[in-house]
Coordinates of C-alpha atoms in Angstrom, one line a residue:
M1 CA -18.0 22.3 -31.4
K2 CA -16.3 20.3 -33.9
E3 CA -18.0 17.0 -34.7
C4 CA -16.4 13.4 -34.5
S5 CA -16.6 11.9 -38.1
T6 CA -14.9 8.6 -36.8
V7 CA -16.8 5.2 -37.9
S8 CA -16.4 2.4 -35.6
F9 CA -17.7 -1.3 -35.4
K10 CA -16.8 -2.2 -32.4
G11 CA -18.8 -4.8 -30.8
Q12 CA -19.9 -5.4 -34.0
V13 CA -19.0 -9.1 -36.2
I14 CA -18.2 -9.2 -40.0
Y15 CA -18.5 -12.1 -42.1
C16 CA -16.1 -13.2 -44.7
G17 CA -16.8 -15.8 -47.3
I18 CA -13.6 -16.7 -49.4
D19 CA -13.9 -18.7 -52.3
V20 CA -9.9 -19.6 -52.9
H21 CA -8.1 -20.1 -55.9
K22 CA -4.8 -20.2 -57.0
K23 CA -5.1 -17.1 -59.2
S24 CA -7.6 -15.2 -57.3
W25 CA -9.7 -15.2 -54.1
H26 CA -13.7 -14.2 -54.6
V27 CA -14.9 -12.6 -51.0
T28 CA -18.1 -12.0 -49.9
I29 CA -18.5 -9.5 -46.8
R30 CA -22.0 -9.8 -44.7
H31 CA -23.2 -7.4 -41.7
C32 CA -26.2 -7.9 -39.8
C33 CA -27.8 -10.6 -42.0
H34 CA -27.0 -8.1 -45.2
Q35 CA -24.5 -8.5 -47.5
I36 CA -22.5 -5.5 -48.3
E37 CA -19.8 -6.5 -50.7
N38 CA -18.8 -9.1 -53.2
F39 CA -15.8 -8.7 -55.1
S40 CA -12.9 -10.6 -56.5
M41 CA -8.9 -10.0 -55.3
N42 CA -5.4 -11.1 -55.4
P43 CA -4.7 -14.4 -53.3
D44 CA -3.4 -12.7 -50.3
P45 CA -4.6 -12.9 -46.7
V46 CA -2.8 -9.6 -45.7
E47 CA -4.7 -7.7 -48.4
L48 CA -7.7 -8.9 -47.2
A49 CA -7.0 -8.1 -43.6
K50 CA -6.0 -4.7 -44.7
H51 CA -9.5 -4.0 -46.4
L52 CA -11.5 -5.1 -43.6
K53 CA -9.5 -3.2 -40.9
R54 CA -9.7 -0.1 -43.4
N55 CA -13.5 -0.2 -44.0
Y56 CA -14.9 -1.6 -40.8
P57 CA -12.7 -0.6 -38.1
E58 CA -12.5 -2.0 -34.7
A59 CA -15.1 -4.8 -35.7
E60 CA -14.6 -8.5 -34.7
Y61 CA -13.8 -10.5 -38.3
R62 CA -14.8 -13.8 -39.1
S63 CA -13.8 -15.7 -42.0
V64 CA -14.2 -19.2 -43.6
Y65 CA -13.0 -21.2 -46.6
E66 CA -13.1 -24.5 -47.9
A67 CA -10.0 -27.1 -47.3
G68 CA -8.2 -28.1 -50.4
F69 CA -5.0 -27.4 -52.7
S70 CA -4.2 -24.2 -51.0
G71 CA -3.3 -25.8 -47.4
Y72 CA -3.5 -24.1 -44.2
E73 CA -1.1 -21.2 -44.4
A74 CA -3.6 -18.7 -45.6
H75 CA -5.4 -19.6 -42.2
R76 CA -2.7 -19.2 -40.1
T77 CA -1.7 -15.9 -41.7
L78 CA -5.6 -14.8 -41.1
C79 CA -5.5 -16.1 -37.6
R80 CA -2.1 -13.9 -36.8
L81 CA -3.7 -10.9 -38.4
G82 CA -6.5 -11.1 -36.0
M83 CA -9.4 -12.7 -37.6
K84 CA -11.2 -15.7 -36.7
N85 CA -11.0 -17.8 -39.5
I86 CA -12.2 -21.6 -39.9
V87 CA -11.3 -24.2 -42.6
I88 CA -14.2 -26.6 -43.4
N89 CA -14.8 -29.7 -45.4
P90 CA -16.5 -28.8 -48.7
A91 CA -19.1 -31.4 -48.3
D92 CA -20.2 -29.7 -45.0
V93 CA -21.6 -26.8 -46.6
P94 CA -25.2 -26.7 -47.2
T95 CA -26.2 -26.2 -50.8
S96 CA -29.5 -25.8 -52.0
G97 CA -30.5 -27.2 -55.9
K98 CA -30.6 -23.9 -57.2
E99 CA -27.1 -23.4 -55.9
R100 CA -25.7 -26.5 -57.5
E101 CA -27.1 -25.7 -60.9
Y102 CA -26.0 -22.0 -61.0
K103 CA -22.6 -22.7 -59.3
N104 CA -19.8 -20.2 -59.8
D105 CA -17.1 -18.4 -57.7
S106 CA -19.7 -15.5 -56.5
A107 CA -22.3 -17.7 -55.4
D108 CA -19.8 -20.2 -53.4
S109 CA -18.6 -17.0 -51.5
R110 CA -21.9 -15.8 -51.0
K111 CA -22.8 -19.2 -49.7
L112 CA -19.9 -19.4 -47.5
A113 CA -20.3 -16.2 -45.9
R114 CA -24.4 -16.6 -45.3
E115 CA -23.7 -20.2 -43.6
L116 CA -21.3 -18.9 -41.5
E117 CA -23.2 -15.7 -40.2
N118 CA -26.1 -18.6 -39.8
G119 CA -23.6 -20.2 -37.5
S120 CA -24.4 -23.9 -39.6
L121 CA -20.4 -24.6 -40.3
E122 CA -17.7 -26.4 -38.1
G123 CA -13.8 -26.1 -38.7
I124 CA -11.7 -29.0 -39.2
Y125 CA -8.7 -29.5 -37.5
I126 CA -5.7 -28.0 -38.6
P127 CA -2.7 -29.9 -38.2
E128 CA 0.7 -28.4 -36.8
P129 CA 3.3 -27.7 -39.0
E130 CA 5.4 -30.8 -37.6
N131 CA 2.2 -32.8 -38.3
L132 CA 2.3 -31.7 -42.0
E133 CA 6.2 -32.5 -42.2
L134 CA 5.5 -36.3 -41.3
R135 CA 2.3 -36.8 -43.0
N136 CA 3.7 -35.6 -46.1
L137 CA 6.6 -37.8 -46.0
T138 CA 4.3 -41.3 -45.1
R139 CA 1.7 -39.9 -48.1
R140 CA 5.2 -39.6 -50.5
E141 CA 5.9 -43.2 -49.4
T142 CA 2.3 -44.0 -50.3
K143 CA 2.7 -42.6 -53.8
L144 CA 5.9 -44.5 -54.3
T145 CA 4.2 -47.7 -53.3
G146 CA 1.8 -47.2 -55.9
N147 CA 4.1 -46.6 -58.4
I148 CA 6.2 -49.5 -58.0
V149 CA 3.1 -51.6 -58.0
R150 CA 2.1 -50.2 -61.3
I151 CA 5.7 -50.9 -62.6
K152 CA 5.7 -54.6 -61.5
N153 CA 2.4 -55.2 -63.1
R154 CA 3.9 -53.4 -66.7
L155 CA 6.7 -56.0 -66.3
H156 CA 4.5 -58.9 -65.7
S157 CA 2.5 -57.9 -68.8
H158 CA 5.7 -57.3 -70.8
L159 CA 7.1 -60.6 -69.7
F160 CA 3.9 -62.7 -70.2
F161 CA 3.3 -61.0 -73.8
L162 CA 6.5 -62.1 -75.0
G163 CA 6.2 -65.5 -73.4
L164 CA 9.1 -65.0 -71.1
K165 CA 9.6 -66.6 -67.7
F166 CA 9.0 -64.2 -64.6
R167 CA 11.7 -65.1 -62.1
G168 CA 10.6 -62.9 -58.8
W169 CA 11.4 -59.5 -57.5
S170 CA 14.9 -60.4 -55.5
G171 CA 17.9 -58.0 -56.6
R172 CA 19.5 -61.5 -58.3
S173 CA 16.3 -62.1 -60.1
L174 CA 15.8 -58.5 -61.8
K175 CA 19.6 -58.7 -62.3
I176 CA 19.4 -61.9 -64.5
M177 CA 16.5 -60.5 -66.4
E178 CA 18.4 -57.1 -67.2
L179 CA 21.1 -59.3 -68.5
D180 CA 18.8 -60.8 -70.8
A181 CA 16.8 -57.6 -72.1
V182 CA 20.5 -56.6 -73.0
K183 CA 20.9 -59.6 -75.0
R184 CA 17.5 -59.5 -76.6
H185 CA 17.9 -55.7 -77.1
D186 CA 14.7 -55.2 -75.4
Y187 CA 15.2 -51.5 -74.4
A188 CA 11.6 -51.3 -73.3
L189 CA 12.5 -54.0 -70.2
L190 CA 15.2 -52.0 -69.7
S191 CA 13.6 -49.2 -69.0
D192 CA 10.9 -50.6 -66.6
L193 CA 13.8 -52.4 -64.6
R194 CA 15.8 -48.8 -64.1
E195 CA 12.6 -47.1 -63.2
L196 CA 11.9 -50.2 -60.5
R197 CA 15.3 -49.7 -58.9
F198 CA 15.0 -46.1 -58.8
L199 CA 11.9 -46.2 -57.1
R200 CA 12.8 -49.1 -54.6
E201 CA 16.0 -47.2 -53.9
E202 CA 13.6 -43.7 -53.4
K203 CA 11.6 -45.5 -51.0
I204 CA 14.4 -46.9 -49.0
R205 CA 15.6 -43.2 -48.8
V206 CA 12.1 -41.8 -47.8
I207 CA 11.7 -44.8 -45.2
R208 CA 15.0 -43.3 -43.5
D209 CA 13.9 -39.9 -43.4
E210 CA 11.1 -40.9 -41.6
R211 CA 13.0 -42.5 -38.6
E212 CA 15.2 -39.2 -38.7
C213 CA 11.8 -37.2 -38.6
L214 CA 10.0 -39.2 -36.0
K215 CA 13.6 -38.9 -33.7
R216 CA 13.8 -35.1 -34.3
L217 CA 10.0 -34.4 -33.3
N218 CA 10.8 -36.9 -30.5
R219 CA 8.1 -39.1 -31.3
D220 CA 10.1 -42.2 -31.6
K221 CA 8.8 -43.3 -28.0
I222 CA 5.3 -43.5 -29.3
Q223 CA 6.1 -45.2 -32.4
E224 CA 8.2 -47.9 -30.5
N225 CA 5.0 -48.5 -28.3
L226 CA 2.7 -48.6 -31.3
Q227 CA 4.8 -51.2 -32.9
S228 CA 4.5 -53.3 -29.8
I229 CA 0.7 -54.1 -30.5
P230 CA 0.2 -57.2 -32.5
G231 CA -0.3 -56.7 -36.1
I232 CA 1.0 -52.9 -36.1
G233 CA 4.6 -52.5 -38.1
F234 CA 6.6 -49.7 -38.8
R235 CA 4.5 -48.5 -41.7
T236 CA 1.2 -48.7 -40.1
A237 CA 2.6 -47.0 -36.8
V238 CA 4.1 -44.1 -38.7
V239 CA 1.1 -43.8 -40.8
L240 CA -1.3 -43.6 -37.5
Q241 CA 1.2 -41.1 -36.0
A242 CA 1.2 -39.0 -39.1
E243 CA -2.7 -39.1 -39.9
L244 CA -3.8 -38.9 -36.0
W245 CA -1.1 -36.8 -34.5
D246 CA -2.8 -36.3 -31.2
L247 CA -5.4 -38.6 -30.2
L248 CA -6.5 -36.1 -27.2
R249 CA -8.6 -34.1 -30.1
F250 CA -10.8 -37.1 -30.0
P251 CA -13.1 -36.5 -27.2
N252 CA -13.8 -39.7 -26.6
K253 CA -13.6 -43.6 -28.3
D254 CA -16.7 -43.0 -30.5
S255 CA -15.3 -40.0 -32.3
L256 CA -12.2 -41.8 -33.0
N257 CA -14.1 -44.8 -34.4
S258 CA -16.1 -42.6 -36.4
Y259 CA -13.5 -40.4 -37.7
V260 CA -11.6 -44.0 -38.8
G261 CA -15.0 -45.3 -40.4
L262 CA -15.3 -48.1 -38.0
A263 CA -18.3 -46.9 -36.3
P264 CA -21.7 -48.4 -37.3
H265 CA -24.5 -45.9 -38.0
T266 CA -28.3 -46.4 -39.1
V267 CA -29.0 -44.9 -42.8
G268 CA -32.3 -45.5 -44.6
S269 CA -36.2 -44.4 -43.4
G270 CA -38.8 -46.6 -42.0
E271 CA -39.1 -50.0 -42.6
H272 CA -36.0 -49.6 -45.1
E273 CA -33.4 -48.5 -42.4
K274 CA -30.3 -50.7 -42.2
I275 CA -26.9 -50.3 -40.3
K276 CA -23.8 -49.5 -42.5
F277 CA -20.0 -49.0 -41.3
G278 CA -17.7 -46.3 -42.4
G279 CA -19.0 -44.3 -45.4
N280 CA -17.6 -41.7 -47.8
R281 CA -16.0 -39.8 -44.4
K282 CA -14.0 -42.1 -43.1
K283 CA -10.3 -41.6 -42.8
K284 CA -9.9 -44.6 -46.0
Q285 CA -6.0 -45.1 -45.5
L286 CA -6.4 -45.9 -41.8
H287 CA -9.3 -47.7 -42.3
Y288 CA -7.6 -49.8 -44.7
L289 CA -4.1 -50.2 -42.7
L290 CA -6.3 -51.3 -39.5
I291 CA -8.3 -54.1 -41.7
E292 CA -4.7 -55.2 -42.7
S293 CA -3.4 -54.9 -39.4
A294 CA -6.7 -57.1 -37.9
W295 CA -5.8 -59.8 -40.5
R296 CA -2.0 -60.0 -39.1
A297 CA -3.1 -59.9 -35.3
V298 CA -5.7 -62.7 -35.9
R299 CA -3.0 -64.7 -37.3
F300 CA -0.3 -64.3 -34.6
N301 CA -2.2 -63.1 -31.3
L302 CA -4.3 -65.5 -29.1
E303 CA -6.8 -62.9 -27.4
Y304 CA -7.7 -61.6 -31.2
R305 CA -7.7 -64.9 -32.7
A306 CA -10.0 -66.1 -30.1
R307 CA -12.5 -63.0 -30.6
Y308 CA -12.3 -63.4 -34.3
G309 CA -13.3 -67.1 -33.8
A310 CA -16.2 -66.3 -31.1
M311 CA -17.4 -63.9 -33.8
L312 CA -17.7 -66.7 -36.5
A313 CA -19.3 -68.7 -34.1
K314 CA -21.9 -66.4 -33.6
G315 CA -22.8 -66.4 -37.3
A316 CA -21.3 -63.3 -38.2
C317 CA -19.5 -63.1 -41.8
P318 CA -15.6 -63.0 -42.0
Q319 CA -15.9 -59.3 -43.0
R320 CA -17.9 -58.1 -40.4
A321 CA -15.9 -60.2 -37.5
I322 CA -12.4 -58.4 -38.7
S323 CA -14.2 -55.4 -38.7
I324 CA -14.5 -55.8 -34.8
I325 CA -11.0 -57.0 -34.4
A326 CA -10.0 -53.7 -36.2
K327 CA -12.3 -51.6 -33.6
K328 CA -10.5 -53.6 -31.0
L329 CA -7.1 -53.0 -32.1
L330 CA -7.8 -49.2 -32.7
L331 CA -9.1 -49.0 -28.9
S332 CA -5.8 -50.8 -28.1
I333 CA -3.9 -48.2 -30.4
R334 CA -5.7 -45.4 -28.0
A335 CA -4.8 -46.9 -24.6
V336 CA -1.2 -47.4 -25.5
W337 CA -0.9 -43.9 -27.2
I338 CA -2.7 -41.9 -24.5
Q339 CA -1.0 -43.9 -21.4
N340 CA 2.5 -44.0 -23.1
R341 CA 2.9 -47.6 -22.5
Q342 CA 3.7 -50.9 -24.4
F343 CA 0.9 -53.2 -25.3
V344 CA 0.7 -55.8 -22.5
E345 CA -0.5 -59.5 -24.1
L346 CA -3.3 -61.7 -22.3
L347 CA -1.9 -65.1 -21.5
P348 CA -4.2 -68.0 -22.1
R349 CA -6.0 -69.7 -19.1
T350 CA -4.8 -72.6 -17.6
K351 CA -6.4 -75.4 -15.5

């Protein structure tokens, strides 16, 4: 009788840790608490899937790599090929002192595979392609704004160094500065003015693209609802959409507050415990924008102004009080977004 020589891993799990780089991937494969392979390969998810299916047929394949420059296309490809892949925050990987001291690609992939098998890794949220489209636009605008600020600072310094009068940032003032620079043959100033004009025009084009993108993705209604909240303008609303996208991915209000960095947490030990807000894990851009929006809301909305004054009356410092207003503002954003309605302003009590 002929014996069957077909090997099958049916019902078993193969764990794969991938240390991702631009020109190569370093891969570690584990099975039944043992490392069975450690190798370098081309950065190709299709090639990795073929290798696993050829050497470990009919198994369940689980893989992991760290979020970074490579984005999420490899994750989507691996999932399409039948692998259960997750992408993790690099800071969430448990690392010993020895692994920090002797860090290399092989050690990193071994660590990822080991912790994946131990079940200590939790995947991050994977944004949809439409989300990435809008997010890339808003982050492009953020970079343009930073470049414009740097150019303005450079112009200020140049004019101050030459003892010239600064006339302002209006189009007319810039035109006068440009004519004056031509008369004085100040080509460095002319170059900065040309760059400032180009960046301003490019920023306007990006904002138009954002409006078109919102309309094409059918998110202009959410945009309108968010802008009805006191302190929330177009820029803040579109960044909120780009960075949060779907509030239903947050199971409750506390998880949303924690993500933005407005949830308090206790740090320290023994008698040295203290309460902190935010930390390094917060979404810094959203935290900054909400604090700015809270200051505007306090200025223009009676409800938020009254709450801010009450906090100051209780002895809170202005920064602590405005953080509470920002948290209240975030809850209003959540309610307006989920309930698909506009903000309703409370009217002051009358006797």
